[in-house]
PDB file of C-alpha atoms in Angstrom:
ATOM      1  CA  MET A   1      -4.512  14.649 -51.603  1.00 61.00           C
ATOM      2  CA  PRO A   2      -6.288  17.983 -50.988  1.00 70.00           C
ATOM      3  CA  SER A   3      -8.318  18.516 -47.831  1.00 85.00           C
ATOM      4  CA  VAL A   4     -12.064  18.076 -48.394  1.00 95.00           C
ATOM      5  CA  THR A   5     -14.576  20.230 -46.514  1.00 97.00           C
ATOM      6  CA  ARG A   6     -18.245  19.326 -46.121  1.00 97.00           C
ATOM      7  CA  LEU A   7     -20.448  22.321 -46.686  1.00 97.00           C
ATOM      8  CA  ILE A   8     -24.226  22.832 -46.601  1.00 98.00           C
ATOM      9  CA  CYS A   9     -24.861  24.939 -49.698  1.00 98.00           C
ATOM     10  CA  LEU A  10     -26.796  28.103 -48.842  1.00 98.00           C
ATOM     11  CA  ALA A  11     -25.866  30.217 -51.862  1.00 98.00           C
ATOM     12  CA  ASN A  12     -25.198  29.498 -55.517  1.00 98.00           C
ATOM     13  CA  SER A  13     -25.754  33.024 -56.716  1.00 98.00           C
ATOM     14  CA  TRP A  14     -24.861  35.133 -59.715  1.00 95.00           C
ATOM     15  CA  LYS A  15     -21.461  36.776 -59.596  1.00 93.00           C
ATOM     16  CA  HIS A  16     -20.902  38.516 -62.904  1.00 86.00           C
ATOM     17  CA  SER A  17     -21.108  35.718 -65.503  1.00 87.00           C
ATOM     18  CA  ASP A  18     -20.240  33.016 -62.968  1.00 95.00           C
ATOM     19  CA  ARG A  19     -21.303  32.151 -59.421  1.00 97.00           C
ATOM     20  CA  CYS A  20     -20.638  32.699 -55.742  1.00 98.00           C
ATOM     21  CA  ILE A  21     -20.825  29.463 -53.747  1.00 98.00           C
ATOM     22  CA  ALA A  22     -21.204  29.711 -49.976  1.00 98.00           C
ATOM     23  CA  GLY A  23     -22.583  27.771 -47.055  1.00 98.00           C
ATOM     24  CA  ILE A  24     -21.949  26.509 -43.553  1.00 98.00           C
ATOM     25  CA  THR A  25     -19.811  23.610 -42.425  1.00 97.00           C
ATOM     26  CA  THR A  26     -21.602  20.476 -41.288  1.00 94.00           C
ATOM     27  CA  ILE A  27     -19.597  20.278 -38.061  1.00 89.00           C
ATOM     28  CA  LYS A  28     -19.587  23.773 -36.562  1.00 93.00           C
ATOM     29  CA  GLY A  29     -22.004  25.701 -38.759  1.00 96.00           C
ATOM     30  CA  GLN A  30     -19.175  28.049 -39.742  1.00 97.00           C
ATOM     31  CA  TRP A  31     -19.717  30.185 -42.835  1.00 98.00           C
ATOM     32  CA  ILE A  32     -17.443  29.557 -45.814  1.00 98.00           C
ATOM     33  CA  ARG A  33     -17.351  31.335 -49.150  1.00 98.00           C
ATOM     34  CA  VAL A  34     -15.572  29.263 -51.786  1.00 98.00           C
ATOM     35  CA  VAL A  35     -13.236  31.493 -53.805  1.00 98.00           C
ATOM     36  CA  SER A  36     -11.074  30.933 -56.860  1.00 97.00           C
ATOM     37  CA  ASP A  37      -7.888  32.679 -57.945  1.00 96.00           C
ATOM     38  CA  LEU A  38      -9.863  34.877 -60.359  1.00 95.00           C
ATOM     39  CA  PRO A  39      -9.763  38.594 -59.442  1.00 91.00           C
ATOM     40  CA  ASP A  40     -13.096  38.602 -57.576  1.00 93.00           C
ATOM     41  CA  GLY A  41     -13.019  34.947 -56.518  1.00 96.00           C
ATOM     42  CA  ARG A  42     -15.974  33.865 -58.650  1.00 97.00           C
ATOM     43  CA  ILE A  43     -16.498  30.149 -59.267  1.00 97.00           C
ATOM     44  CA  THR A  44     -16.768  28.996 -62.880  1.00 96.00           C
ATOM     45  CA  LYS A  45     -19.048  26.272 -64.225  1.00 96.00           C
ATOM     46  CA  GLU A  46     -16.080  23.967 -64.736  1.00 96.00           C
ATOM     47  CA  MET A  47     -15.137  24.308 -61.072  1.00 96.00           C
ATOM     48  CA  ARG A  48     -18.544  23.908 -59.464  1.00 97.00           C
ATOM     49  CA  GLN A  49     -20.782  21.625 -61.506  1.00 96.00           C
ATOM     50  CA  ILE A  50     -21.248  18.038 -60.333  1.00 97.00           C
ATOM     51  CA  GLY A  51     -22.073  15.610 -63.115  1.00 95.00           C
ATOM     52  CA  GLY A  52     -23.181  18.532 -65.260  1.00 95.00           C
ATOM     53  CA  THR A  53     -25.599  19.930 -62.654  1.00 97.00           C
ATOM     54  CA  GLU A  54     -25.429  22.944 -60.374  1.00 98.00           C
ATOM     55  CA  PRO A  55     -24.999  22.627 -56.600  1.00 98.00           C
ATOM     56  CA  ALA A  56     -28.428  23.240 -55.090  1.00 98.00           C
ATOM     57  CA  LEU A  57     -29.413  24.946 -51.875  1.00 98.00           C
ATOM     58  CA  LEU A  58     -29.553  22.423 -49.001  1.00 98.00           C
ATOM     59  CA  ASP A  59     -27.085  20.072 -50.742  1.00 98.00           C
ATOM     60  CA  ILE A  60     -24.211  18.809 -48.620  1.00 98.00           C
ATOM     61  CA  LEU A  61     -21.129  19.303 -50.772  1.00 98.00           C
ATOM     62  CA  ALA A  62     -17.664  17.824 -50.349  1.00 98.00           C
ATOM     63  CA  ILE A  63     -15.255  20.388 -51.803  1.00 98.00           C
ATOM     64  CA  PRO A  64     -11.440  20.417 -51.873  1.00 97.00           C
ATOM     65  CA  LEU A  65     -10.566  23.604 -49.988  1.00 97.00           C
ATOM     66  CA  ALA A  66      -7.441  25.224 -48.616  1.00 96.00           C
ATOM     67  CA  LYS A  67      -7.269  26.298 -44.983  1.00 95.00           C
ATOM     68  CA  THR A  68      -7.047  29.968 -45.981  1.00 96.00           C
ATOM     69  CA  GLY A  69      -8.139  32.283 -48.762  1.00 97.00           C
ATOM     70  CA  PRO A  70      -7.956  35.906 -49.912  1.00 96.00           C
ATOM     71  CA  ASP A  71     -10.010  38.243 -47.739  1.00 96.00           C
ATOM     72  CA  TYR A  72      -9.955  41.168 -50.219  1.00 96.00           C
ATOM     73  CA  GLY A  73      -9.249  43.388 -47.244  1.00 95.00           C
ATOM     74  CA  PHE A  74     -12.620  43.045 -45.508  1.00 97.00           C
ATOM     75  CA  GLU A  75     -14.115  39.506 -45.656  1.00 97.00           C
ATOM     76  CA  SER A  76     -13.653  36.760 -43.066  1.00 97.00           C
ATOM     77  CA  GLU A  77     -15.250  33.653 -44.581  1.00 98.00           C
ATOM     78  CA  ASN A  78     -13.202  32.960 -47.720  1.00 98.00           C
ATOM     79  CA  LEU A  79     -11.372  29.696 -48.405  1.00 98.00           C
ATOM     80  CA  SER A  80      -9.580  28.986 -51.677  1.00 98.00           C
ATOM     81  CA  VAL A  81     -10.849  26.154 -53.844  1.00 97.00           C
ATOM     82  CA  LEU A  82      -8.264  23.496 -54.681  1.00 97.00           C
ATOM     83  CA  PRO A  83      -8.061  21.270 -57.764  1.00 95.00           C
ATOM     84  CA  GLY A  84     -10.216  18.195 -57.422  1.00 94.00           C
ATOM     85  CA  LYS A  85     -13.683  16.785 -57.827  1.00 94.00           C
ATOM     86  CA  TRP A  86     -16.704  18.242 -56.037  1.00 97.00           C
ATOM     87  CA  GLU A  87     -19.207  15.723 -54.692  1.00 97.00           C
ATOM     88  CA  ARG A  88     -22.808  15.887 -53.520  1.00 97.00           C
ATOM     89  CA  VAL A  89     -22.925  13.677 -50.422  1.00 97.00           C
ATOM     90  CA  GLY A  90     -26.337  14.428 -48.917  1.00 97.00           C
ATOM     91  CA  GLN A  91     -28.971  17.029 -48.231  1.00 97.00           C
ATOM     92  CA  VAL A  92     -30.492  18.723 -45.187  1.00 97.00           C
ATOM     93  CA  THR A  93     -34.079  19.766 -44.581  1.00 96.00           C
ATOM     94  CA  PRO A  94     -34.996  23.447 -44.268  1.00 96.00           C
ATOM     95  CA  ALA A  95     -35.982  22.833 -40.633  1.00 94.00           C
ATOM     96  CA  TYR A  96     -32.452  21.676 -39.807  1.00 95.00           C
ATOM     97  CA  LEU A  97     -31.154  25.153 -40.629  1.00 97.00           C
ATOM     98  CA  LEU A  98     -33.406  27.035 -38.215  1.00 96.00           C
ATOM     99  CA  LYS A  99     -30.842  26.773 -35.423  1.00 95.00           C
ATOM    100  CA  HIS A 100     -28.275  28.442 -37.689  1.00 97.00           C
ATOM    101  CA  CYS A 101     -30.361  31.562 -38.354  1.00 97.00           C
ATOM    102  CA  SER A 102     -28.807  34.825 -37.239  1.00 97.00           C
ATOM    103  CA  LYS A 103     -29.672  36.236 -33.840  1.00 94.00           C
ATOM    104  CA  GLU A 104     -27.908  39.539 -34.510  1.00 95.00           C
ATOM    105  CA  GLU A 105     -29.784  42.811 -34.013  1.00 94.00           C
ATOM    106  CA  TYR A 106     -29.382  43.882 -37.641  1.00 97.00           C
ATOM    107  CA  ILE A 107     -29.202  42.141 -40.994  1.00 98.00           C
ATOM    108  CA  LEU A 108     -25.439  42.310 -41.626  1.00 98.00           C
ATOM    109  CA  HIS A 109     -24.293  45.073 -39.284  1.00 98.00           C
ATOM    110  CA  ASN A 110     -26.838  47.863 -39.854  1.00 97.00           C
ATOM    111  CA  ASP A 111     -30.309  48.781 -41.107  1.00 97.00           C
ATOM    112  CA  LEU A 112     -28.997  50.114 -44.430  1.00 97.00           C
ATOM    113  CA  ARG A 113     -28.752  48.435 -47.817  1.00 97.00           C
ATOM    114  CA  HIS A 114     -24.961  48.562 -47.731  1.00 98.00           C
ATOM    115  CA  VAL A 115     -21.957  48.315 -45.422  1.00 98.00           C
ATOM    116  CA  GLU A 116     -18.881  50.444 -46.044  1.00 98.00           C
ATOM    117  CA  VAL A 117     -15.489  48.765 -46.282  1.00 97.00           C
ATOM    118  CA  PRO A 118     -13.798  50.973 -43.632  1.00 97.00           C
ATOM    119  CA  TYR A 119     -16.421  49.897 -41.091  1.00 97.00           C
ATOM    120  CA  LEU A 120     -15.745  46.220 -41.784  1.00 98.00           C
ATOM    121  CA  GLN A 121     -12.003  46.837 -41.566  1.00 97.00           C
ATOM    122  CA  SER A 122     -12.481  48.469 -38.159  1.00 97.00           C
ATOM    123  CA  LEU A 123     -13.843  45.203 -36.742  1.00 97.00           C
ATOM    124  CA  PRO A 124     -11.816  42.245 -35.463  1.00 97.00           C
ATOM    125  CA  VAL A 125     -11.521  39.728 -38.306  1.00 96.00           C
ATOM    126  CA  PRO A 126     -13.982  37.181 -36.824  1.00 95.00           C
ATOM    127  CA  GLN A 127     -16.646  39.910 -36.667  1.00 97.00           C
ATOM    128  CA  ARG A 128     -16.324  40.914 -40.328  1.00 97.00           C
ATOM    129  CA  ARG A 129     -19.486  39.053 -41.280  1.00 97.00           C
ATOM    130  CA  THR A 130     -20.370  39.200 -44.964  1.00 98.00           C
ATOM    131  CA  LEU A 131     -22.799  36.248 -44.986  1.00 98.00           C
ATOM    132  CA  GLU A 132     -25.842  35.645 -42.814  1.00 98.00           C
ATOM    133  CA  LEU A 133     -28.807  33.274 -42.736  1.00 98.00           C
ATOM    134  CA  ILE A 134     -32.028  35.121 -41.941  1.00 98.00           C
ATOM    135  CA  LYS A 135     -35.416  33.699 -41.028  1.00 98.00           C
ATOM    136  CA  ALA A 136     -37.784  35.976 -42.927  1.00 98.00           C
ATOM    137  CA  VAL A 137     -41.393  35.845 -41.764  1.00 97.00           C
ATOM    138  CA  LYS A 138     -42.398  37.691 -44.915  1.00 96.00           C
ATOM    139  CA  VAL A 139     -40.843  37.846 -48.379  1.00 97.00           C
ATOM    140  CA  SER A 140     -42.266  40.080 -51.100  1.00 97.00           C
ATOM    141  CA  VAL A 141     -40.866  40.609 -54.584  1.00 97.00           C
ATOM    142  CA  ARG A 142     -41.177  42.943 -57.540  1.00 96.00           C
ATOM    143  CA  PRO A 143     -39.705  42.898 -61.062  1.00 95.00           C
ATOM    144  CA  LEU A 144     -37.310  45.692 -61.956  1.00 92.00           C
ATOM    145  CA  GLY A 145     -37.982  45.612 -65.692  1.00 83.00           C
ATOM    146  CA  THR A 146     -34.440  44.770 -66.750  1.00 76.00           C
ATOM    147  CA  LYS A 147     -32.838  41.531 -67.854  1.00 73.00           C
ATOM    148  CA  TYR A 148     -29.851  39.718 -66.380  1.00 67.00           C
ATOM    149  CA  GLU A 149     -28.483  36.339 -67.508  1.00 66.00           C
ATOM    150  CA  GLY A 150     -31.605  35.888 -69.640  1.00 70.00           C
ATOM    151  CA  SER A 151     -33.991  36.418 -66.712  1.00 75.00           C
ATOM    152  CA  GLN A 152     -36.020  39.279 -65.323  1.00 85.00           C
ATOM    153  CA  LYS A 153     -34.175  41.219 -62.630  1.00 93.00           C
ATOM    154  CA  TRP A 154     -36.020  41.073 -59.303  1.00 96.00           C
ATOM    155  CA  GLU A 155     -35.930  42.974 -56.051  1.00 97.00           C
ATOM    156  CA  GLY A 156     -37.016  41.407 -52.787  1.00 98.00           C
ATOM    157  CA  THR A 157     -38.079  42.707 -49.395  1.00 98.00           C
ATOM    158  CA  ILE A 158     -37.556  40.495 -46.364  1.00 98.00           C
ATOM    159  CA  VAL A 159     -38.931  41.107 -42.878  1.00 98.00           C
ATOM    160  CA  THR A 160     -37.490  39.362 -39.819  1.00 97.00           C
ATOM    161  CA  GLU A 161     -39.299  38.166 -36.697  1.00 94.00           C
ATOM    162  CA  SER A 162     -38.068  41.281 -34.882  1.00 95.00           C
ATOM    163  CA  GLY A 163     -39.380  43.574 -37.626  1.00 96.00           C
ATOM    164  CA  LYS A 164     -36.085  44.375 -39.348  1.00 97.00           C
ATOM    165  CA  LYS A 165     -36.540  44.953 -43.068  1.00 97.00           C
ATOM    166  CA  LEU A 166     -34.227  44.778 -46.064  1.00 98.00           C
ATOM    167  CA  THR A 167     -35.082  45.583 -49.673  1.00 98.00           C
ATOM    168  CA  THR A 168     -32.446  44.632 -52.214  1.00 98.00           C
ATOM    169  CA  THR A 169     -31.553  42.752 -55.398  1.00 96.00           C
ATOM    170  CA  ILE A 170     -32.148  38.997 -55.667  1.00 97.00           C
ATOM    171  CA  THR A 171     -29.163  37.075 -57.082  1.00 96.00           C
ATOM    172  CA  ASP A 172     -30.405  33.501 -56.525  1.00 97.00           C
ATOM    173  CA  PRO A 173     -30.870  32.222 -60.123  1.00 95.00           C
ATOM    174  CA  VAL A 174     -33.150  29.305 -59.199  1.00 96.00           C
ATOM    175  CA  PHE A 175     -35.443  31.540 -57.141  1.00 97.00           C
ATOM    176  CA  VAL A 176     -35.465  34.144 -59.932  1.00 95.00           C
ATOM    177  CA  ARG A 177     -36.428  31.506 -62.495  1.00 94.00           C
ATOM    178  CA  LYS A 178     -39.337  30.427 -60.288  1.00 96.00           C
ATOM    179  CA  LEU A 179     -40.434  34.057 -59.945  1.00 96.00           C
ATOM    180  CA  ASP A 180     -40.304  34.421 -63.734  1.00 93.00           C
ATOM    181  CA  LEU A 181     -42.698  31.455 -63.963  1.00 94.00           C
ATOM    182  CA  GLY A 182     -45.185  33.011 -61.538  1.00 95.00           C
ATOM    183  CA  TYR A 183     -44.154  31.496 -58.205  1.00 96.00           C
ATOM    184  CA  ARG A 184     -44.502  33.668 -55.102  1.00 96.00           C
ATOM    185  CA  PRO A 185     -43.458  32.519 -51.604  1.00 94.00           C
ATOM    186  CA  LYS A 186     -46.367  32.204 -49.178  1.00 93.00           C
ATOM    187  CA  ASN A 187     -44.584  30.836 -46.095  1.00 95.00           C
ATOM    188  CA  PRO A 188     -41.652  32.154 -44.058  1.00 96.00           C
ATOM    189  CA  CYS A 189     -38.319  31.655 -45.809  1.00 98.00           C
ATOM    190  CA  LEU A 190     -34.694  31.079 -44.946  1.00 98.00           C
ATOM    191  CA  VAL A 191     -32.743  33.777 -46.761  1.00 98.00           C
ATOM    192  CA  THR A 192     -28.997  33.977 -47.272  1.00 98.00           C
ATOM    193  CA  VAL A 193     -27.886  37.606 -47.320  1.00 98.00           C
ATOM    194  CA  SER A 194     -24.429  38.269 -48.734  1.00 98.00           C
ATOM    195  CA  LEU A 195     -22.318  41.376 -49.175  1.00 98.00           C
ATOM    196  CA  SER A 196     -21.132  42.175 -52.685  1.00 97.00           C
ATOM    197  CA  MET A 197     -17.638  43.199 -53.607  1.00 96.00           C
ATOM    198  CA  PRO A 198     -17.201  46.978 -53.185  1.00 97.00           C
ATOM    199  CA  TRP A 199     -19.036  49.004 -55.817  1.00 96.00           C
ATOM    200  CA  ARG A 200     -19.375  52.781 -55.792  1.00 95.00           C
ATOM    201  CA  PRO A 201     -22.265  54.201 -57.885  1.00 94.00           C
ATOM    202  CA  ASP A 202     -21.655  57.452 -59.755  1.00 93.00           C
ATOM    203  CA  ASP A 203     -23.846  59.343 -57.279  1.00 93.00           C
ATOM    204  CA  TRP A 204     -22.261  57.805 -54.171  1.00 93.00           C
ATOM    205  CA  ARG A 205     -21.722  60.350 -51.388  1.00 90.00           C
ATOM    206  CA  GLY A 206     -20.364  58.102 -48.646  1.00 87.00           C
ATOM    207  CA  GLU A 207     -16.801  58.241 -47.373  1.00 88.00           C
ATOM    208  CA  GLY A 208     -15.881  54.594 -47.947  1.00 94.00           C
ATOM    209  CA  ASP A 209     -16.591  52.139 -50.742  1.00 96.00           C
ATOM    210  CA  PRO A 210     -19.918  50.360 -50.150  1.00 97.00           C
ATOM    211  CA  CYS A 211     -20.552  46.613 -50.248  1.00 98.00           C
ATOM    212  CA  TRP A 212     -24.193  45.971 -51.136  1.00 98.00           C
ATOM    213  CA  LYS A 213     -26.440  43.481 -49.376  1.00 98.00           C
ATOM    214  CA  LEU A 214     -27.828  40.862 -51.753  1.00 98.00           C
ATOM    215  CA  ILE A 215     -30.492  38.171 -51.417  1.00 98.00           C
ATOM    216  CA  ALA A 216     -28.230  35.318 -52.486  1.00 98.00           C
ATOM    217  CA  GLY A 217     -30.340  32.290 -51.569  1.00 98.00           C
ATOM    218  CA  VAL A 218     -33.993  31.669 -50.701  1.00 98.00           C
ATOM    219  CA  VAL A 219     -35.531  28.485 -49.267  1.00 97.00           C
ATOM    220  CA  GLU A 220     -39.236  28.526 -48.438  1.00 96.00           C
ATOM    221  CA  LEU A 221     -40.118  26.645 -45.268  1.00 95.00           C
ATOM    222  CA  PRO A 222     -42.655  23.882 -45.962  1.00 90.00           C
ATOM    223  CA  GLU A 223     -46.091  24.561 -44.547  1.00 78.00           C
ATOM    224  CA  GLU A 224     -45.978  21.596 -42.176  1.00 61.00           C
ATOM    225  CA  HIS A 225     -43.014  23.180 -40.391  1.00 54.00           C
ATOM    226  CA  GLN A 226     -44.936  26.375 -39.712  1.00 50.00           C
ATOM    227  CA  GLN A 227     -47.308  24.647 -37.309  1.00 42.00           C
ATOM    228  CA  ASN A 228     -44.564  23.030 -35.243  1.00 43.00           C
ATOM    229  CA  ILE A 229     -41.692  25.451 -35.539  1.00 40.00           C
ATOM    230  CA  GLU A 230     -42.085  27.061 -32.123  1.00 40.00           C
ATOM    231  CA  SER A 231     -42.675  23.863 -30.158  1.00 34.00           C
ATOM    232  CA  LYS A 232     -40.047  21.632 -31.753  1.00 37.00           C
ATOM    233  CA  ASN A 233     -36.919  21.513 -29.605  1.00 37.00           C
ATOM    234  CA  ASP A 234     -34.700  18.982 -31.332  1.00 37.00           C
ATOM    235  CA  LEU A 235     -34.024  18.753 -35.032  1.00 34.00           C
ATOM    236  CA  ASP A 236     -32.864  15.668 -36.863  1.00 40.00           C
ATOM    237  CA  ASP A 237     -29.162  15.063 -37.196  1.00 43.00           C
ATOM    238  CA  LEU A 238     -27.479  15.540 -40.525  1.00 45.00           C
ATOM    239  CA  PRO A 239     -28.548  12.807 -42.969  1.00 39.00           C
ATOM    240  CA  PHE A 240     -25.192  11.189 -43.677  1.00 33.00           C
TER     241      PHE A 240
END
């Protein structure tokens, strides 16, 4: 029987015509990106859907995973999906995730929109971070005027508590659908930032292939949490 890993889903984002599924383990808060044996590791509908529905952000998923996975030469979080049924076994609150927000100086390694592969390869494997949960005190969005997967393509700008800013493409399909319908976030948000597979634009002048930072998951913090966020010391345990 394959090993089952419990994962808090923090990204179910577009990856070509399929999805990238990623999150943190319920035990150690370790990042995992679920990858298939397809060339770029994308997860198909047949692999990921549970009872005909998509895994949602904040869901606790039980997924058959191997102990290792392809790193594509620069990633550290990948585990290969194994045959077997995915299950939804619970859900966490947005407030539970606050303790897992990044405390790094930059949003994924630098203050640029990309990270070059040679830089990632120069780091020890555990430091090759390609996923990060950011507490954004401000999130603004704008439509780009093009369509993707039947939806408007959107760009978002996030600002951290320390003033770091990132403007990049939004690949969270649920968030994009809400934006299409007129929703705009008013409160601080928890934002999953992910690095893309390497992609070199025609006008690229850098030395190494760039991986682009993407807004892969967005969860708005409920208003009631804003009033107590600084004073609350202990968060509820996982709701198993």
